[in-house]
CSV table of C-alpha atoms in Angstrom, one decimal:
chain,number,residue,atom,x,y,z
A,1,MET,CA,92.1,119.3,120.1
A,2,ASN,CA,91.3,116.2,121.9
A,3,ASP,CA,87.7,115.3,122.4
A,4,ARG,CA,87.9,112.5,124.8
A,5,MET,CA,86.0,113.2,128.2
A,6,ILE,CA,87.9,113.1,131.4
A,7,LEU,CA,86.3,113.0,134.7
A,8,VAL,CA,88.2,114.7,137.5
A,9,VAL,CA,87.0,113.9,141.1
A,10,ASP,CA,88.3,115.5,144.1
A,11,ASP,CA,86.7,117.1,147.0
A,12,GLU,CA,89.3,120.0,147.3
A,13,THR,CA,87.9,122.7,145.0
A,14,GLU,CA,91.6,124.2,144.2
A,15,LEU,CA,93.0,120.7,143.1
A,16,LEU,CA,90.1,119.9,141.3
A,17,GLU,CA,90.2,123.3,139.3
A,18,MET,CA,94.0,122.7,139.1
A,19,VAL,CA,94.0,119.1,137.5
A,20,ARG,CA,91.0,120.6,135.2
A,21,SER,CA,93.0,123.5,133.9
A,22,ILE,CA,96.0,121.2,133.2
A,23,PHE,CA,93.8,119.0,131.1
A,24,MET,CA,92.2,122.0,129.2
A,25,ARG,CA,95.6,123.6,128.4
A,26,ALA,CA,96.8,120.3,127.1
A,27,GLY,CA,94.1,120.5,124.5
A,28,PHE,CA,91.3,118.2,126.2
A,29,THR,CA,88.1,120.3,125.6
A,30,GLN,CA,85.8,118.0,127.7
A,31,VAL,CA,86.9,117.9,131.4
A,32,LEU,CA,83.9,117.3,133.7
A,33,THR,CA,84.2,117.6,137.3
A,34,ALA,CA,82.7,115.9,140.6
A,35,SER,CA,83.4,116.8,144.2
A,36,SER,CA,82.3,113.5,145.7
A,37,GLY,CA,82.0,109.9,144.9
A,38,GLU,CA,78.4,109.9,144.7
A,39,ALA,CA,78.4,112.7,142.0
A,40,ALA,CA,81.1,110.9,140.2
A,41,LEU,CA,78.9,107.8,139.8
A,42,LYS,CA,76.2,110.1,138.6
A,43,VAL,CA,78.4,111.9,136.1
A,44,CYS,CA,79.6,108.4,134.9
A,45,LYS,CA,76.2,107.0,134.4
A,46,GLU,CA,74.9,110.1,132.2
A,47,LYS,CA,78.1,111.1,130.5
A,48,GLN,CA,80.2,108.0,130.3
A,49,PRO,CA,83.5,109.8,130.1
A,50,ASP,CA,86.5,108.0,128.4
A,51,MET,CA,88.9,108.3,131.8
A,52,VAL,CA,88.4,109.1,135.3
A,53,ILE,CA,90.8,110.9,137.8
A,54,LEU,CA,89.9,109.8,141.2
A,55,ASP,CA,91.0,111.0,144.5
A,56,VAL,CA,91.3,108.4,147.1
A,57,MET,CA,90.8,110.5,150.3
A,58,MET,CA,87.3,112.0,150.0
A,59,PRO,CA,84.8,112.3,152.8
A,60,GLY,CA,81.7,110.0,152.8
A,61,MET,CA,82.4,107.8,150.0
A,62,ASP,CA,86.1,107.6,149.6
A,63,GLY,CA,88.1,107.1,146.1
A,64,PHE,CA,88.2,103.0,146.9
A,65,ALA,CA,84.4,102.7,147.7
A,66,THR,CA,83.6,104.8,144.4
A,67,LEU,CA,86.1,102.5,142.5
A,68,LYS,CA,84.2,99.7,143.6
A,69,GLU,CA,80.6,101.1,142.6
A,70,LEU,CA,82.3,102.4,139.3
A,71,ARG,CA,83.3,98.8,138.3
A,72,LYS,CA,79.9,97.5,138.6
A,73,ILE,CA,78.8,99.7,135.8
A,74,SER,CA,82.0,100.5,133.6
A,75,LYS,CA,85.5,99.3,133.1
A,76,ILE,CA,86.7,102.9,132.2
A,77,PRO,CA,90.4,103.4,132.9
A,78,VAL,CA,90.8,105.0,136.4
A,79,LEU,CA,93.7,106.9,137.6
A,80,MET,CA,93.8,107.1,141.5
A,81,LEU,CA,95.1,110.3,142.8
A,82,THR,CA,96.4,110.2,146.2
A,83,ALA,CA,98.6,112.1,148.8
A,84,ARG,CA,99.0,108.6,150.3
A,85,GLY,CA,102.3,107.0,149.6
A,86,GLU,CA,102.6,103.9,151.9
A,87,ALA,CA,103.2,100.8,149.8
A,88,GLU,CA,100.3,99.3,151.5
A,89,ASP,CA,97.6,101.8,150.2
A,90,GLN,CA,99.1,101.5,146.6
A,91,PHE,CA,99.0,97.7,146.8
A,92,ASP,CA,95.2,97.7,147.9
A,93,GLY,CA,94.3,99.8,145.2
A,94,LEU,CA,95.9,97.9,142.6
A,95,LYS,CA,94.4,94.6,144.2
A,96,MET,CA,91.0,95.9,144.5
A,97,GLU,CA,91.3,97.0,140.6
A,98,ARG,CA,92.2,93.7,139.8
A,99,THR,CA,89.8,91.9,141.9
A,100,ILE,CA,87.0,94.0,140.6
A,101,THR,CA,87.6,94.0,136.8
A,102,CYS,CA,88.5,90.4,136.5
């Protein structure tokens, strides 16, 4: 069993549970979930997960804004989860990550 803590963030309940289930079946025993950017930041401050899987397109605080705030408190690895495949969006996410963590 893997005792590393993973936080999955997505506003779509079905996708959130599917990703959580995949990690649980893979042996991860601590898979936390949050359905908004604000909730994700609260979980990160309280639980300090080892990794975050973060949806880009969420209402209110989107994934990019959440990442920006997260980088103010942590350098935790973040995997951006998105249906947006445009190269510009991908570049913006990578550029933001480098700008924030450097």
